[in-house]
Amino acid sequence: MRLVTWNINSVRLRIASVQRFLEEEQPDVLCLQETKCHDDQFPRKAFEKVGYPHLAISGQKGYHGVAIASRVPFEDPDPMGFCKNGDARHIAVTLPGGVRLHNFYVPAGGDIPDPQANDKFAHKLHFVEQMTKTFAKNKDQPRIVVGDLNIAPEENDVWSHKQLLKVVSHTPVETEAMKQLIRRGGFIDVARELIPGDEKVYSWWSYRAKDWAASDRGRRLDHIWVTEPLRMAALAKGREAFRVHRDVRGWERPSDHAPVRLDLDFSA
């Protein structure tokens, strides 16, 4: 199964790029974040046209929003509420074989890394805490978590560890919260399982850079995790099974995130 996660930063604005990517890469399942439209505004026909008729959507007008598009049927679509504020930041489905897939858009957290001075940062930490409590239960189930989790947890998940220690997405309080989520949830961070820790890996590059590719000041904010029962399926095909589609960041009118892909082998 080819699985892709992508913060699209408005699915309607970039639907041509989504269709192009689906036609070129042929993933079985595409998880989108920051779709920025209500459910009835989601471009369903565009997905159906390129062979993705199975859709699970949790939308919100103008903000947030997540969706799962699939070539194969799934069951039990369910958006979970986190922090009780009504944000559309999660959708889950059950894939063939009983694998539960969770698609998240974690709050970015604003600019000030202080929960006392910044409500957005406090919201982010609370959100991750709730994720941890949720996934600490039944952690031996076959489960996949993907999405824009808005935290780059390792030193080489950012262009400069030292310079970003006080920048939201790489502060110690965030990275430790994510590592605790991984530990307590029984997750395997697939990217770092397949790619050496001393190698830089990014999935996001700021719009602010005049030449994002030349400056290459990226962060790994987009993740694919699996629980232990899926270890072999996720790792069987080796490093080539995992890819950040950096080239897509250079397409016309791009999202600031690149799609992240994993090929799972359930026969392993």
PDB file of C-alpha atoms in Angstrom:
ATOM      1  CA  MET A   1       0.000   0.000   0.000  1.00  0.00           C
ATOM      2  CA  ARG A   2       1.334   3.410  -0.963  1.00  0.00           C
ATOM      3  CA  LEU A   3       0.386   5.995   1.649  1.00  0.00           C
ATOM      4  CA  VAL A   4       0.961   9.754   1.330  1.00  0.00           C
ATOM      5  CA  THR A   5       0.461  12.630   3.752  1.00  0.00           C
ATOM      6  CA  TRP A   6       0.398  16.229   2.526  1.00  0.00           C
ATOM      7  CA  ASN A   7      -0.495  19.574   4.070  1.00  0.00           C
ATOM      8  CA  ILE A   8      -2.075  21.068   0.977  1.00  0.00           C
ATOM      9  CA  ASN A   9      -2.784  24.571   2.361  1.00  0.00           C
ATOM     10  CA  SER A  10      -6.199  24.840   0.616  1.00  0.00           C
ATOM     11  CA  VAL A  11      -7.395  21.859  -1.382  1.00  0.00           C
ATOM     12  CA  ARG A  12      -9.569  23.973  -3.680  1.00  0.00           C
ATOM     13  CA  LEU A  13      -6.762  26.380  -4.499  1.00  0.00           C
ATOM     14  CA  ARG A  14      -4.354  23.543  -5.317  1.00  0.00           C
ATOM     15  CA  ILE A  15      -6.687  20.887  -6.686  1.00  0.00           C
ATOM     16  CA  ALA A  16      -4.853  20.820 -10.029  1.00  0.00           C
ATOM     17  CA  SER A  17      -1.626  19.955  -8.205  1.00  0.00           C
ATOM     18  CA  VAL A  18      -3.410  17.291  -6.177  1.00  0.00           C
ATOM     19  CA  GLN A  19      -4.794  15.682  -9.326  1.00  0.00           C
ATOM     20  CA  ARG A  20      -1.398  15.824 -11.012  1.00  0.00           C
ATOM     21  CA  PHE A  21       0.268  14.202  -8.018  1.00  0.00           C
ATOM     22  CA  LEU A  22      -2.336  11.450  -7.803  1.00  0.00           C
ATOM     23  CA  GLU A  23      -2.020  10.661 -11.501  1.00  0.00           C
ATOM     24  CA  GLU A  24       1.801  10.632 -11.404  1.00  0.00           C
ATOM     25  CA  GLU A  25       2.408   8.803  -8.109  1.00  0.00           C
ATOM     26  CA  GLN A  26      -0.730   6.626  -7.835  1.00  0.00           C
ATOM     27  CA  PRO A  27      -0.870   6.349  -4.047  1.00  0.00           C
ATOM     28  CA  ASP A  28      -3.511   4.052  -2.635  1.00  0.00           C
ATOM     29  CA  VAL A  29      -4.354   6.488   0.139  1.00  0.00           C
ATOM     30  CA  LEU A  30      -3.776  10.241   0.350  1.00  0.00           C
ATOM     31  CA  CYS A  31      -4.142  12.089   3.660  1.00  0.00           C
ATOM     32  CA  LEU A  32      -4.529  15.858   3.405  1.00  0.00           C
ATOM     33  CA  GLN A  33      -4.309  18.554   6.045  1.00  0.00           C
ATOM     34  CA  GLU A  34      -5.279  22.216   6.077  1.00  0.00           C
ATOM     35  CA  THR A  35      -7.931  21.676   3.423  1.00  0.00           C
ATOM     36  CA  LYS A  36      -9.558  25.000   4.411  1.00  0.00           C
ATOM     37  CA  CYS A  37     -13.105  24.283   3.307  1.00  0.00           C
ATOM     38  CA  HIS A  38     -16.348  22.995   4.721  1.00  0.00           C
ATOM     39  CA  ASP A  39     -17.411  19.439   3.863  1.00  0.00           C
ATOM     40  CA  ASP A  40     -19.935  20.527   1.229  1.00  0.00           C
ATOM     41  CA  GLN A  41     -17.249  22.623  -0.513  1.00  0.00           C
ATOM     42  CA  PHE A  42     -14.742  19.793  -0.808  1.00  0.00           C
ATOM     43  CA  PRO A  43     -13.951  19.044  -4.489  1.00  0.00           C
ATOM     44  CA  ARG A  44     -15.203  15.456  -4.462  1.00  0.00           C
ATOM     45  CA  LYS A  45     -15.687  15.194  -8.212  1.00  0.00           C
ATOM     46  CA  ALA A  46     -12.056  16.111  -8.867  1.00  0.00           C
ATOM     47  CA  PHE A  47     -10.932  13.148  -6.740  1.00  0.00           C
ATOM     48  CA  GLU A  48     -13.458  10.794  -8.278  1.00  0.00           C
ATOM     49  CA  LYS A  49     -12.281  11.819 -11.737  1.00  0.00           C
ATOM     50  CA  VAL A  50      -8.751  10.524 -11.061  1.00  0.00           C
ATOM     51  CA  GLY A  51      -9.867   7.329  -9.330  1.00  0.00           C
ATOM     52  CA  TYR A  52     -10.275   8.233  -5.656  1.00  0.00           C
ATOM     53  CA  PRO A  53     -13.986   7.810  -4.898  1.00  0.00           C
ATOM     54  CA  HIS A  54     -13.624   6.909  -1.227  1.00  0.00           C
ATOM     55  CA  LEU A  55     -13.456  10.055   0.887  1.00  0.00           C
ATOM     56  CA  ALA A  56     -13.508  10.830   4.596  1.00  0.00           C
ATOM     57  CA  ILE A  57     -13.686  14.548   5.317  1.00  0.00           C
ATOM     58  CA  SER A  58     -13.664  16.725   8.396  1.00  0.00           C
ATOM     59  CA  GLY A  59     -13.834  20.305   7.178  1.00  0.00           C
ATOM     60  CA  GLN A  60     -14.029  23.781   8.590  1.00  0.00           C
ATOM     61  CA  LYS A  61     -14.742  26.962   6.691  1.00  0.00           C
ATOM     62  CA  GLY A  62     -11.561  28.883   5.995  1.00  0.00           C
ATOM     63  CA  TYR A  63      -9.425  27.073   8.564  1.00  0.00           C
ATOM     64  CA  HIS A  64      -7.828  23.737   9.346  1.00  0.00           C
ATOM     65  CA  GLY A  65      -9.597  20.703   7.862  1.00  0.00           C
ATOM     66  CA  VAL A  66      -8.416  17.161   7.129  1.00  0.00           C
ATOM     67  CA  ALA A  67      -9.383  14.540   4.573  1.00  0.00           C
ATOM     68  CA  ILE A  68      -8.552  11.001   3.477  1.00  0.00           C
ATOM     69  CA  ALA A  69      -8.907  10.032  -0.185  1.00  0.00           C
ATOM     70  CA  SER A  70      -8.558   6.389  -1.181  1.00  0.00           C
ATOM     71  CA  ARG A  71      -8.683   4.115  -4.191  1.00  0.00           C
ATOM     72  CA  VAL A  72      -9.813   1.240  -1.948  1.00  0.00           C
ATOM     73  CA  PRO A  73     -12.849   1.159   0.355  1.00  0.00           C
ATOM     74  CA  PHE A  74     -12.420   1.856   4.043  1.00  0.00           C
ATOM     75  CA  GLU A  75     -14.705   1.676   7.064  1.00  0.00           C
ATOM     76  CA  ASP A  76     -15.702   3.588  10.191  1.00  0.00           C
ATOM     77  CA  PRO A  77     -14.735   7.171   9.317  1.00  0.00           C
ATOM     78  CA  ASP A  78     -14.590   9.126  12.550  1.00  0.00           C
ATOM     79  CA  PRO A  79     -13.412  12.661  13.348  1.00  0.00           C
ATOM     80  CA  MET A  80     -12.267  12.931  16.957  1.00  0.00           C
ATOM     81  CA  GLY A  81     -12.484  16.213  18.816  1.00  0.00           C
ATOM     82  CA  PHE A  82      -9.411  17.445  20.674  1.00  0.00           C
ATOM     83  CA  CYS A  83      -9.323  20.313  23.199  1.00  0.00           C
ATOM     84  CA  LYS A  84     -13.108  20.737  22.866  1.00  0.00           C
ATOM     85  CA  ASN A  85     -12.937  23.822  20.653  1.00  0.00           C
ATOM     86  CA  GLY A  86     -14.524  22.416  17.505  1.00  0.00           C
ATOM     87  CA  ASP A  87     -11.457  22.544  15.257  1.00  0.00           C
ATOM     88  CA  ALA A  88     -11.403  20.072  12.365  1.00  0.00           C
ATOM     89  CA  ARG A  89      -7.970  18.583  13.001  1.00  0.00           C
ATOM     90  CA  HIS A  90      -8.483  14.804  12.895  1.00  0.00           C
ATOM     91  CA  ILE A  91     -10.108  12.073  10.833  1.00  0.00           C
ATOM     92  CA  ALA A  92      -9.642   8.304  11.156  1.00  0.00           C
ATOM     93  CA  VAL A  93     -10.674   5.321   9.037  1.00  0.00           C
ATOM     94  CA  THR A  94     -10.176   1.572   9.147  1.00  0.00           C
ATOM     95  CA  LEU A  95      -8.274   0.242   6.148  1.00  0.00           C
ATOM     96  CA  PRO A  96      -8.579  -3.291   4.741  1.00  0.00           C
ATOM     97  CA  GLY A  97      -6.989  -5.727   7.171  1.00  0.00           C
ATOM     98  CA  GLY A  98      -8.186  -3.848  10.228  1.00  0.00           C
ATOM     99  CA  VAL A  99      -5.472  -1.173  10.262  1.00  0.00           C
ATOM    100  CA  ARG A 100      -6.683   2.061  11.845  1.00  0.00           C
ATOM    101  CA  LEU A 101      -5.361   5.155  10.058  1.00  0.00           C
ATOM    102  CA  HIS A 102      -5.342   8.522  11.874  1.00  0.00           C
ATOM    103  CA  ASN A 103      -4.786  11.767   9.980  1.00  0.00           C
ATOM    104  CA  PHE A 104      -3.873  14.828  12.107  1.00  0.00           C
ATOM    105  CA  TYR A 105      -3.286  18.531  11.736  1.00  0.00           C
ATOM    106  CA  VAL A 106      -1.700  19.607  15.023  1.00  0.00           C
ATOM    107  CA  PRO A 107      -1.945  23.324  15.895  1.00  0.00           C
ATOM    108  CA  ALA A 108       1.067  25.348  14.767  1.00  0.00           C
ATOM    109  CA  GLY A 109       1.350  27.164  18.081  1.00  0.00           C
ATOM    110  CA  GLY A 110       1.915  30.783  17.096  1.00  0.00           C
ATOM    111  CA  ASP A 111       5.228  32.586  17.420  1.00  0.00           C
ATOM    112  CA  ILE A 112       5.903  32.840  21.159  1.00  0.00           C
ATOM    113  CA  PRO A 113       7.022  29.555  22.807  1.00  0.00           C
ATOM    114  CA  ASP A 114       5.460  30.362  26.172  1.00  0.00           C
ATOM    115  CA  PRO A 115       2.089  28.850  27.132  1.00  0.00           C
ATOM    116  CA  GLN A 116       1.510  31.596  29.709  1.00  0.00           C
ATOM    117  CA  ALA A 117       1.958  34.396  27.179  1.00  0.00           C
ATOM    118  CA  ASN A 118       0.594  32.623  24.089  1.00  0.00           C
ATOM    119  CA  ASP A 119      -2.745  30.812  24.069  1.00  0.00           C
ATOM    120  CA  LYS A 120      -1.937  29.208  20.725  1.00  0.00           C
ATOM    121  CA  PHE A 121       1.182  27.569  22.154  1.00  0.00           C
ATOM    122  CA  ALA A 122      -0.750  26.384  25.200  1.00  0.00           C
ATOM    123  CA  HIS A 123      -3.367  24.915  22.847  1.00  0.00           C
ATOM    124  CA  LYS A 124      -0.678  23.051  20.922  1.00  0.00           C
ATOM    125  CA  LEU A 125       0.823  21.501  24.055  1.00  0.00           C
ATOM    126  CA  HIS A 126      -2.626  20.529  25.311  1.00  0.00           C
ATOM    127  CA  PHE A 127      -3.465  18.964  21.955  1.00  0.00           C
ATOM    128  CA  VAL A 128      -0.317  16.803  21.988  1.00  0.00           C
ATOM    129  CA  GLU A 129      -1.019  15.847  25.603  1.00  0.00           C
ATOM    130  CA  GLN A 130      -4.485  14.656  24.628  1.00  0.00           C
ATOM    131  CA  MET A 131      -3.044  12.674  21.724  1.00  0.00           C
ATOM    132  CA  THR A 132      -0.658  11.000  24.151  1.00  0.00           C
ATOM    133  CA  LYS A 133      -3.446  10.005  26.529  1.00  0.00           C
ATOM    134  CA  THR A 134      -5.548   8.706  23.629  1.00  0.00           C
ATOM    135  CA  PHE A 135      -2.862   6.543  22.070  1.00  0.00           C
ATOM    136  CA  ALA A 136      -1.417   5.210  25.325  1.00  0.00           C
ATOM    137  CA  LYS A 137      -4.513   2.996  25.386  1.00  0.00           C
ATOM    138  CA  ASN A 138      -4.494  -0.216  23.308  1.00  0.00           C
ATOM    139  CA  LYS A 139      -1.098   0.678  21.871  1.00  0.00           C
ATOM    140  CA  ASP A 140      -0.590  -2.845  20.542  1.00  0.00           C
ATOM    141  CA  GLN A 141      -3.294  -2.390  17.916  1.00  0.00           C
ATOM    142  CA  PRO A 142      -2.221  -2.042  14.248  1.00  0.00           C
ATOM    143  CA  ARG A 143      -2.306   1.728  13.900  1.00  0.00           C
ATOM    144  CA  ILE A 144      -0.874   4.389  11.598  1.00  0.00           C
ATOM    145  CA  VAL A 145      -0.631   8.065  12.493  1.00  0.00           C
ATOM    146  CA  VAL A 146       0.169  10.587   9.760  1.00  0.00           C
ATOM    147  CA  GLY A 147      -0.112  14.291   9.236  1.00  0.00           C
ATOM    148  CA  ASP A 148       1.276  17.727   9.743  1.00  0.00           C
ATOM    149  CA  LEU A 149       2.192  17.379  13.396  1.00  0.00           C
ATOM    150  CA  ASN A 150       3.964  20.753  13.424  1.00  0.00           C
ATOM    151  CA  ILE A 151       6.920  19.548  15.509  1.00  0.00           C
ATOM    152  CA  ALA A 152      10.397  18.672  14.254  1.00  0.00           C
ATOM    153  CA  PRO A 153      11.608  16.394  17.065  1.00  0.00           C
ATOM    154  CA  GLU A 154      15.226  15.568  16.210  1.00  0.00           C
ATOM    155  CA  GLU A 155      18.330  17.746  15.777  1.00  0.00           C
ATOM    156  CA  ASN A 156      18.579  16.997  12.074  1.00  0.00           C
ATOM    157  CA  ASP A 157      14.888  17.571  11.472  1.00  0.00           C
ATOM    158  CA  VAL A 158      15.680  21.293  11.224  1.00  0.00           C
ATOM    159  CA  TRP A 159      18.245  23.311   9.303  1.00  0.00           C
ATOM    160  CA  SER A 160      19.893  24.560  12.513  1.00  0.00           C
ATOM    161  CA  HIS A 161      19.254  22.877  15.835  1.00  0.00           C
ATOM    162  CA  LYS A 162      20.930  25.612  17.883  1.00  0.00           C
ATOM    163  CA  GLN A 163      19.240  28.514  16.115  1.00  0.00           C
ATOM    164  CA  LEU A 164      15.763  26.968  16.334  1.00  0.00           C
ATOM    165  CA  LEU A 165      15.780  25.884  19.983  1.00  0.00           C
ATOM    166  CA  LYS A 166      13.670  28.944  20.844  1.00  0.00           C
ATOM    167  CA  VAL A 167      11.543  28.801  17.689  1.00  0.00           C
ATOM    168  CA  VAL A 168       8.108  27.205  17.847  1.00  0.00           C
ATOM    169  CA  SER A 169       8.153  23.678  16.320  1.00  0.00           C
ATOM    170  CA  HIS A 170      11.593  22.784  17.722  1.00  0.00           C
ATOM    171  CA  THR A 171      11.589  24.003  21.309  1.00  0.00           C
ATOM    172  CA  PRO A 172      12.574  21.432  23.972  1.00  0.00           C
ATOM    173  CA  VAL A 173       9.099  21.405  25.523  1.00  0.00           C
ATOM    174  CA  GLU A 174       7.563  20.473  22.148  1.00  0.00           C
ATOM    175  CA  THR A 175      10.151  17.920  21.100  1.00  0.00           C
ATOM    176  CA  GLU A 176       9.999  16.175  24.476  1.00  0.00           C
ATOM    177  CA  ALA A 177       6.187  16.123  24.307  1.00  0.00           C
ATOM    178  CA  MET A 178       6.345  14.476  20.885  1.00  0.00           C
ATOM    179  CA  LYS A 179       8.924  11.923  21.997  1.00  0.00           C
ATOM    180  CA  GLN A 180       6.722  11.070  24.963  1.00  0.00           C
ATOM    181  CA  LEU A 181       3.762  10.652  22.589  1.00  0.00           C
ATOM    182  CA  ILE A 182       5.826   8.275  20.460  1.00  0.00           C
ATOM    183  CA  ARG A 183       6.989   6.278  23.491  1.00  0.00           C
ATOM    184  CA  ARG A 184       3.650   6.034  25.270  1.00  0.00           C
ATOM    185  CA  GLY A 185       1.751   5.371  22.067  1.00  0.00           C
ATOM    186  CA  GLY A 186       4.100   2.551  21.085  1.00  0.00           C
ATOM    187  CA  PHE A 187       4.904   4.245  17.770  1.00  0.00           C
ATOM    188  CA  ILE A 188       7.779   3.868  15.360  1.00  0.00           C
ATOM    189  CA  ASP A 189       8.871   7.096  13.635  1.00  0.00           C
ATOM    190  CA  VAL A 190       9.310   5.532  10.204  1.00  0.00           C
ATOM    191  CA  ALA A 191      11.467   8.290   8.712  1.00  0.00           C
ATOM    192  CA  ARG A 192      14.054   8.061  11.468  1.00  0.00           C
ATOM    193  CA  GLU A 193      13.910   4.279  11.489  1.00  0.00           C
ATOM    194  CA  LEU A 194      14.898   4.211   7.818  1.00  0.00           C
ATOM    195  CA  ILE A 195      17.113   7.310   7.562  1.00  0.00           C
ATOM    196  CA  PRO A 196      20.225   7.768   9.745  1.00  0.00           C
ATOM    197  CA  GLY A 197      19.847  10.314  12.521  1.00  0.00           C
ATOM    198  CA  ASP A 198      22.794  12.390  11.299  1.00  0.00           C
ATOM    199  CA  GLU A 199      21.115  13.033   7.930  1.00  0.00           C
ATOM    200  CA  LYS A 200      18.945  16.113   7.411  1.00  0.00           C
ATOM    201  CA  VAL A 201      15.310  15.438   6.500  1.00  0.00           C
ATOM    202  CA  TYR A 202      12.791  18.218   5.813  1.00  0.00           C
ATOM    203  CA  SER A 203       9.184  18.335   4.586  1.00  0.00           C
ATOM    204  CA  TRP A 204       8.439  22.068   4.981  1.00  0.00           C
ATOM    205  CA  TRP A 205      10.115  25.207   3.645  1.00  0.00           C
ATOM    206  CA  SER A 206       8.872  28.707   4.470  1.00  0.00           C
ATOM    207  CA  TYR A 207       7.194  30.905   1.874  1.00  0.00           C
ATOM    208  CA  ARG A 208       9.312  33.768   3.237  1.00  0.00           C
ATOM    209  CA  ALA A 209      12.514  32.558   1.603  1.00  0.00           C
ATOM    210  CA  LYS A 210      13.193  34.193  -1.773  1.00  0.00           C
ATOM    211  CA  ASP A 211      14.747  30.947  -2.981  1.00  0.00           C
ATOM    212  CA  TRP A 212      13.605  28.166  -0.670  1.00  0.00           C
ATOM    213  CA  ALA A 213      15.582  25.478  -2.514  1.00  0.00           C
ATOM    214  CA  ALA A 214      18.872  27.375  -2.422  1.00  0.00           C
ATOM    215  CA  SER A 215      18.611  28.401   1.226  1.00  0.00           C
ATOM    216  CA  ASP A 216      17.185  24.965   2.170  1.00  0.00           C
ATOM    217  CA  ARG A 217      16.127  26.090   5.636  1.00  0.00           C
ATOM    218  CA  GLY A 218      13.592  23.361   6.156  1.00  0.00           C
ATOM    219  CA  ARG A 219      11.943  21.453   8.978  1.00  0.00           C
ATOM    220  CA  ARG A 220      10.473  17.937   9.206  1.00  0.00           C
ATOM    221  CA  LEU A 221       6.942  18.713  10.335  1.00  0.00           C
ATOM    222  CA  ASP A 222       5.095  15.961   8.438  1.00  0.00           C
ATOM    223  CA  HIS A 223       5.202  12.471   9.897  1.00  0.00           C
ATOM    224  CA  ILE A 224       4.294   8.836   9.338  1.00  0.00           C
ATOM    225  CA  TRP A 225       4.283   6.594  12.415  1.00  0.00           C
ATOM    226  CA  VAL A 226       3.204   2.983  12.888  1.00  0.00           C
ATOM    227  CA  THR A 227       2.699   0.760  15.919  1.00  0.00           C
ATOM    228  CA  GLU A 228       4.771  -2.360  16.524  1.00  0.00           C
ATOM    229  CA  PRO A 229       2.385  -4.784  14.734  1.00  0.00           C
ATOM    230  CA  LEU A 230       3.086  -2.851  11.519  1.00  0.00           C
ATOM    231  CA  ARG A 231       6.875  -2.615  11.900  1.00  0.00           C
ATOM    232  CA  MET A 232       7.645  -5.212   9.250  1.00  0.00           C
ATOM    233  CA  ALA A 233       5.112  -3.816   6.798  1.00  0.00           C
ATOM    234  CA  ALA A 234       6.502  -0.297   7.175  1.00  0.00           C
ATOM    235  CA  LEU A 235      10.190  -1.190   7.026  1.00  0.00           C
ATOM    236  CA  ALA A 236      10.252  -4.219   4.698  1.00  0.00           C
ATOM    237  CA  LYS A 237      10.968  -2.254   1.524  1.00  0.00           C
ATOM    238  CA  GLY A 238      13.815  -0.292   3.107  1.00  0.00           C
ATOM    239  CA  ARG A 239      14.782   3.304   2.683  1.00  0.00           C
ATOM    240  CA  GLU A 240      13.477   3.550  -0.876  1.00  0.00           C
ATOM    241  CA  ALA A 241       9.958   3.036   0.454  1.00  0.00           C
ATOM    242  CA  PHE A 242      10.062   6.409   2.218  1.00  0.00           C
ATOM    243  CA  ARG A 243      10.245   9.627   0.239  1.00  0.00           C
ATOM    244  CA  VAL A 244       9.728  13.342   0.705  1.00  0.00           C
ATOM    245  CA  HIS A 245       8.539  14.657  -2.672  1.00  0.00           C
ATOM    246  CA  ARG A 246      10.684  17.769  -2.522  1.00  0.00           C
ATOM    247  CA  ASP A 247      10.129  18.481  -6.224  1.00  0.00           C
ATOM    248  CA  VAL A 248       6.434  19.152  -5.574  1.00  0.00           C
ATOM    249  CA  ARG A 249       7.398  22.074  -3.319  1.00  0.00           C
ATOM    250  CA  GLY A 250       8.722  23.673  -6.525  1.00  0.00           C
ATOM    251  CA  TRP A 251       5.519  23.313  -8.547  1.00  0.00           C
ATOM    252  CA  GLU A 252       3.506  26.374  -9.527  1.00  0.00           C
ATOM    253  CA  ARG A 253       1.586  27.940  -6.599  1.00  0.00           C
ATOM    254  CA  PRO A 254       2.799  25.248  -4.182  1.00  0.00           C
ATOM    255  CA  SER A 255       1.956  24.461  -0.614  1.00  0.00           C
ATOM    256  CA  ASP A 256       4.846  25.172   1.739  1.00  0.00           C
ATOM    257  CA  HIS A 257       4.781  21.453   2.617  1.00  0.00           C
ATOM    258  CA  ALA A 258       5.907  18.604   0.360  1.00  0.00           C
ATOM    259  CA  PRO A 259       4.050  15.280   0.178  1.00  0.00           C
ATOM    260  CA  VAL A 260       5.595  12.497   2.274  1.00  0.00           C
ATOM    261  CA  ARG A 261       5.229   8.906   1.042  1.00  0.00           C
ATOM    262  CA  LEU A 262       5.576   5.449   2.515  1.00  0.00           C
ATOM    263  CA  ASP A 263       5.174   2.142   0.678  1.00  0.00           C
ATOM    264  CA  LEU A 264       3.995  -0.545   3.116  1.00  0.00           C
ATOM    265  CA  ASP A 265       4.307  -4.257   2.396  1.00  0.00           C
ATOM    266  CA  PHE A 266       1.613  -6.119   4.310  1.00  0.00           C
ATOM    267  CA  SER A 267       2.904  -9.467   3.038  1.00  0.00           C
ATOM    268  CA  ALA A 268       6.145  -9.049   5.011  1.00  0.00           C
TER     269      ALA A 268
END
